[in-house]
Amino acid sequence: MVYTVGEMAKLLGVAASTLRYYDKEGLLPFVERSSGGIRMFRESDIEWLQVIGCMKKAGMSIKDIRQYIEMALQGDDTIDLRLAMFRRQQEVLKQQMAELQHTMEMVDYKCWYYETAKEAGTVDAPQKMELAEVPERFRKIRQELRTAPGTAATM
Amino acid sequence: MVYTVGEMAKLLGVAASTLRYYDKEGLLPFVERSSGGIRMFRESDIEWLQVIGCMKKAGMSIKDIRQYIEMALQGDDTIDLRLAMFRRQQEVLKQQMAELQHTMEMVDYKCWYYETAKEAGTVDAPQKMELAEVPERFRKIRQELRTAPGTAATM
DNA sequence: CTAGAACTTGAAGTTAACTTTAAGTCAAGG
DNA sequence: CCTTGACTTAAAGTTAACTTCAAGTTCTAG
């Protein structure tokens, strides 16, 4: 089974122009063409496209992804390089995860903040509340929000 | 203690031009000016800036953040709206977290893939391996990568 | 009082990742 | 054969979030 660019785009849930753009940027050197020049995506190309999608979600640029594709096409000599690349990406993702956790804590705090404000009818309630009255799990983030990053909040 | 734009930028680890840009976009209506027109950031403005930073990390646009700031300056009448906004943001972050987890699984799989390839000296080792030989925790993602999203992999 | 560093503004420039447009070509159904 | 919808390319346009520039002003230290 082969697909045209439009069919494959639909299958993946992206715009056809996006796939053409990726091709132009060298991300799809494995896609063959008909005698008339029309792209013919093969079933097995889906895996490439899924990997590209995941790498994008991991925050990699088109340029970085192209480097990976080029390495992959060079064959088994670049296995070490590709392994190193994904190991580095693992670290990047761990970092992203930690940041996301932190952002979540802030949003959780703000939800508590506005729930408390709602009950009292004024933001003064949470805003001016003594640290000791603030639920324990929000104390750290509250302190952090009120000081510059890198500033020791505890003295 | 008050700070100029340059000092505050250094404190927060961002470019001064970024703070000026935020101001121009209406994100910093609370920042006062000297008689000569120079921005005078107050200690308490740090909390605003930290919240702006967190909202940005949560993927919110400048425009969305401005709406929040405007609501906050309107006072206690907008508490419900602000609470709703952060609750929505909680959902968005949960979604982001799930996606990040999924991306991580893919990268973990790829690390295993290239470790196996490295040992064998060829990517054929992991690529052509029977599903039963693949470590259990990578089977699902492997199946998923090899089919279009939304396609039932199990039949 | 005067350097000179840091501030001000508006406007133009940058970057990444697409998207749209225009002009033309291909391929399947009738 | 011919229509028609989907394909092709190159080039220009879009968007968000900054960054840089140019010309001028303010503040602080000597």
PDB file of C-alpha atoms in Angstrom, chain A residues 11-13 43 46-48 50-51 54-55 57-58 68 72 76 78-80 82-83 86-87 89-90 93-104 106-115 117-118 121-124 127 141-142 144-149 151, chain B residues 11-13 43 46-48 50-51 54-55 57-58 68 72 76 78-80 82-83 86-87 89-90 93-104 106-115 117-118 121-124 127 141-142 144-149 151:
ATOM      1  CA  LEU A  11      -3.486   9.456   8.232  1.00  0.00           C
ATOM      2  CA  LEU A  12      -1.092  11.307  10.518  1.00  0.00           C
ATOM      3  CA  GLY A  13      -3.375  14.241  11.202  1.00  0.00           C
ATOM      4  CA  GLU A  43       3.617   1.799   4.829  1.00  0.00           C
ATOM      5  CA  ILE A  46       4.976   5.759   8.906  1.00  0.00           C
ATOM      6  CA  GLU A  47       7.588   4.737  11.460  1.00  0.00           C
ATOM      7  CA  TRP A  48       9.970   7.433  10.226  1.00  0.00           C
ATOM      8  CA  GLN A  50       6.199   8.920  13.903  1.00  0.00           C
ATOM      9  CA  VAL A  51       9.768   9.216  15.075  1.00  0.00           C
ATOM     10  CA  CYS A  54       8.165  12.410  18.644  1.00  0.00           C
ATOM     11  CA  MET A  55      11.447  14.224  18.181  1.00  0.00           C
ATOM     12  CA  LYS A  57       7.505  16.880  20.652  1.00  0.00           C
ATOM     13  CA  ALA A  58      10.775  16.477  22.500  1.00  0.00           C
ATOM     14  CA  TYR A  68      19.522  12.214  12.805  1.00  0.00           C
ATOM     15  CA  ALA A  72      20.332   6.819  10.030  1.00  0.00           C
ATOM     16  CA  ASP A  76      25.437   1.004  10.972  1.00  0.00           C
ATOM     17  CA  THR A  78      26.538   5.840  13.013  1.00  0.00           C
ATOM     18  CA  ILE A  79      24.852   3.634  15.634  1.00  0.00           C
ATOM     19  CA  ASP A  80      27.018   5.077  18.402  1.00  0.00           C
ATOM     20  CA  ARG A  82      22.530   7.957  17.256  1.00  0.00           C
ATOM     21  CA  LEU A  83      22.604   6.245  20.647  1.00  0.00           C
ATOM     22  CA  PHE A  86      18.905   9.756  22.150  1.00  0.00           C
ATOM     23  CA  ARG A  87      20.734   9.527  25.499  1.00  0.00           C
ATOM     24  CA  GLN A  89      17.579  13.673  24.549  1.00  0.00           C
ATOM     25  CA  GLN A  90      16.684  11.562  27.584  1.00  0.00           C
ATOM     26  CA  LEU A  93      13.337  15.355  28.640  1.00  0.00           C
ATOM     27  CA  LYS A  94      14.121  14.734  32.318  1.00  0.00           C
ATOM     28  CA  GLN A  95      14.865  18.420  32.622  1.00  0.00           C
ATOM     29  CA  GLN A  96      11.635  19.326  30.849  1.00  0.00           C
ATOM     30  CA  MET A  97       9.710  17.003  33.125  1.00  0.00           C
ATOM     31  CA  ALA A  98      11.156  18.657  36.218  1.00  0.00           C
ATOM     32  CA  GLU A  99      10.238  22.088  34.893  1.00  0.00           C
ATOM     33  CA  LEU A 100       6.738  20.968  34.083  1.00  0.00           C
ATOM     34  CA  GLN A 101       6.346  19.599  37.616  1.00  0.00           C
ATOM     35  CA  HIS A 102       7.445  22.914  38.980  1.00  0.00           C
ATOM     36  CA  THR A 103       5.035  24.834  36.773  1.00  0.00           C
ATOM     37  CA  MET A 104       2.265  22.517  37.920  1.00  0.00           C
ATOM     38  CA  MET A 106       2.713  26.955  40.803  1.00  0.00           C
ATOM     39  CA  VAL A 107      -0.638  26.452  39.115  1.00  0.00           C
ATOM     40  CA  ASP A 108      -1.839  24.231  41.980  1.00  0.00           C
ATOM     41  CA  TYR A 109      -0.809  26.986  44.370  1.00  0.00           C
ATOM     42  CA  LYS A 110      -2.679  29.590  42.340  1.00  0.00           C
ATOM     43  CA  CYS A 111      -5.776  27.401  42.337  1.00  0.00           C
ATOM     44  CA  TRP A 112      -5.610  27.145  46.107  1.00  0.00           C
ATOM     45  CA  TYR A 113      -4.962  30.890  46.251  1.00  0.00           C
ATOM     46  CA  TYR A 114      -8.093  31.754  44.275  1.00  0.00           C
ATOM     47  CA  GLU A 115     -10.244  29.142  46.000  1.00  0.00           C
ATOM     48  CA  ALA A 117      -9.911  34.200  47.833  1.00  0.00           C
ATOM     49  CA  LYS A 118     -13.300  33.063  46.546  1.00  0.00           C
ATOM     50  CA  GLY A 121     -14.479  37.267  48.881  1.00  0.00           C
ATOM     51  CA  THR A 122     -11.086  38.945  48.611  1.00  0.00           C
ATOM     52  CA  VAL A 123      -7.569  38.081  47.513  1.00  0.00           C
ATOM     53  CA  ASP A 124      -6.356  39.633  50.723  1.00  0.00           C
ATOM     54  CA  GLN A 127      -2.325  37.181  49.954  1.00  0.00           C
ATOM     55  CA  ILE A 141       6.357  27.617  46.146  1.00  0.00           C
ATOM     56  CA  ARG A 142       4.849  30.670  47.802  1.00  0.00           C
ATOM     57  CA  GLU A 144       9.826  31.025  45.855  1.00  0.00           C
ATOM     58  CA  LEU A 145       7.320  33.139  43.949  1.00  0.00           C
ATOM     59  CA  ARG A 146       7.971  36.047  46.235  1.00  0.00           C
ATOM     60  CA  THR A 147      11.737  36.117  45.716  1.00  0.00           C
ATOM     61  CA  ALA A 148      14.027  36.246  42.723  1.00  0.00           C
ATOM     62  CA  PRO A 149      15.285  32.906  41.399  1.00  0.00           C
ATOM     63  CA  THR A 151      17.695  33.905  46.068  1.00  0.00           C
TER      64      THR A 151
ATOM     65  CA  LEU B  11      17.950  39.426  38.952  1.00  0.00           C
ATOM     66  CA  LEU B  12      15.533  37.304  36.950  1.00  0.00           C
ATOM     67  CA  GLY B  13      18.048  36.122  34.398  1.00  0.00           C
ATOM     68  CA  GLU B  43      10.461  44.232  45.399  1.00  0.00           C
ATOM     69  CA  ILE B  46       9.080  40.092  41.546  1.00  0.00           C
ATOM     70  CA  GLU B  47       6.048  37.954  42.353  1.00  0.00           C
ATOM     71  CA  TRP B  48       4.222  39.279  39.287  1.00  0.00           C
ATOM     72  CA  GLN B  50       7.625  35.057  38.537  1.00  0.00           C
ATOM     73  CA  VAL B  51       3.987  34.311  37.829  1.00  0.00           C
ATOM     74  CA  CYS B  54       5.487  30.351  35.105  1.00  0.00           C
ATOM     75  CA  MET B  55       2.562  31.090  32.821  1.00  0.00           C
ATOM     76  CA  LYS B  57       6.442  27.948  30.858  1.00  0.00           C
ATOM     77  CA  ALA B  58       2.921  26.565  30.934  1.00  0.00           C
ATOM     78  CA  TYR B  68      -4.927  37.568  33.447  1.00  0.00           C
ATOM     79  CA  ALA B  72      -6.028  40.831  38.521  1.00  0.00           C
ATOM     80  CA  ASP B  76     -11.901  40.962  43.636  1.00  0.00           C
ATOM     81  CA  THR B  78     -12.629  38.714  38.810  1.00  0.00           C
ATOM     82  CA  ILE B  79     -11.620  36.076  41.368  1.00  0.00           C
ATOM     83  CA  ASP B  80     -13.929  33.483  39.814  1.00  0.00           C
ATOM     84  CA  ARG B  82      -9.010  33.849  37.519  1.00  0.00           C
ATOM     85  CA  LEU B  83      -9.748  30.632  39.372  1.00  0.00           C
ATOM     86  CA  PHE B  86      -5.877  28.412  36.483  1.00  0.00           C
ATOM     87  CA  ARG B  87      -8.152  25.338  36.647  1.00  0.00           C
ATOM     88  CA  GLN B  89      -4.394  25.598  32.932  1.00  0.00           C
ATOM     89  CA  GLN B  90      -4.188  22.623  35.290  1.00  0.00           C
ATOM     90  CA  LEU B  93      -0.565  20.882  32.058  1.00  0.00           C
ATOM     91  CA  LYS B  94      -1.900  17.397  32.764  1.00  0.00           C
ATOM     92  CA  GLN B  95      -2.208  16.913  29.042  1.00  0.00           C
ATOM     93  CA  GLN B  96       1.311  18.210  28.494  1.00  0.00           C
ATOM     94  CA  MET B  97       2.610  15.872  31.166  1.00  0.00           C
ATOM     95  CA  ALA B  98       0.964  12.874  29.516  1.00  0.00           C
ATOM     96  CA  GLU B  99       2.486  13.824  26.163  1.00  0.00           C
ATOM     97  CA  LEU B 100       5.903  14.273  27.704  1.00  0.00           C
ATOM     98  CA  GLN B 101       5.635  10.823  29.315  1.00  0.00           C
ATOM     99  CA  HIS B 102       4.792   9.367  25.958  1.00  0.00           C
ATOM    100  CA  THR B 103       7.690  11.110  24.259  1.00  0.00           C
ATOM    101  CA  MET B 104       9.963   9.796  26.982  1.00  0.00           C
ATOM    102  CA  MET B 106       9.699   6.682  22.703  1.00  0.00           C
ATOM    103  CA  VAL B 107      13.154   7.956  23.542  1.00  0.00           C
ATOM    104  CA  ASP B 108      13.666   5.131  26.055  1.00  0.00           C
ATOM    105  CA  TYR B 109      12.682   2.697  23.338  1.00  0.00           C
ATOM    106  CA  LYS B 110      15.117   4.275  20.906  1.00  0.00           C
ATOM    107  CA  CYS B 111      17.887   4.050  23.483  1.00  0.00           C
ATOM    108  CA  TRP B 112      17.177   0.357  23.928  1.00  0.00           C
ATOM    109  CA  TYR B 113      17.008   0.036  20.142  1.00  0.00           C
ATOM    110  CA  TYR B 114      20.448   1.525  19.595  1.00  0.00           C
ATOM    111  CA  GLU B 115      21.996  -0.261  22.573  1.00  0.00           C
ATOM    112  CA  ALA B 117      22.064  -2.408  17.642  1.00  0.00           C
ATOM    113  CA  LYS B 118      25.414  -1.477  19.128  1.00  0.00           C
ATOM    114  CA  GLY B 121      26.810  -4.215  15.250  1.00  0.00           C
ATOM    115  CA  THR B 122      23.720  -3.672  13.140  1.00  0.00           C
ATOM    116  CA  VAL B 123      20.303  -2.084  13.461  1.00  0.00           C
ATOM    117  CA  ASP B 124      18.867  -5.233  11.943  1.00  0.00           C
ATOM    118  CA  GLN B 127      14.693  -3.782  13.780  1.00  0.00           C
ATOM    119  CA  ILE B 141       5.481   1.789  21.866  1.00  0.00           C
ATOM    120  CA  ARG B 142       7.116  -0.252  19.132  1.00  0.00           C
ATOM    121  CA  GLU B 144       2.539   2.261  18.012  1.00  0.00           C
ATOM    122  CA  LEU B 145       5.513   3.681  16.156  1.00  0.00           C
ATOM    123  CA  ARG B 146       4.941   1.270  13.313  1.00  0.00           C
ATOM    124  CA  THR B 147       1.325   2.269  12.732  1.00  0.00           C
ATOM    125  CA  ALA B 148      -0.521   5.523  12.136  1.00  0.00           C
ATOM    126  CA  PRO B 149      -1.993   7.228  15.190  1.00  0.00           C
ATOM    127  CA  THR B 151      -4.883   2.861  14.099  1.00  0.00           C
TER     128      THR B 151
END
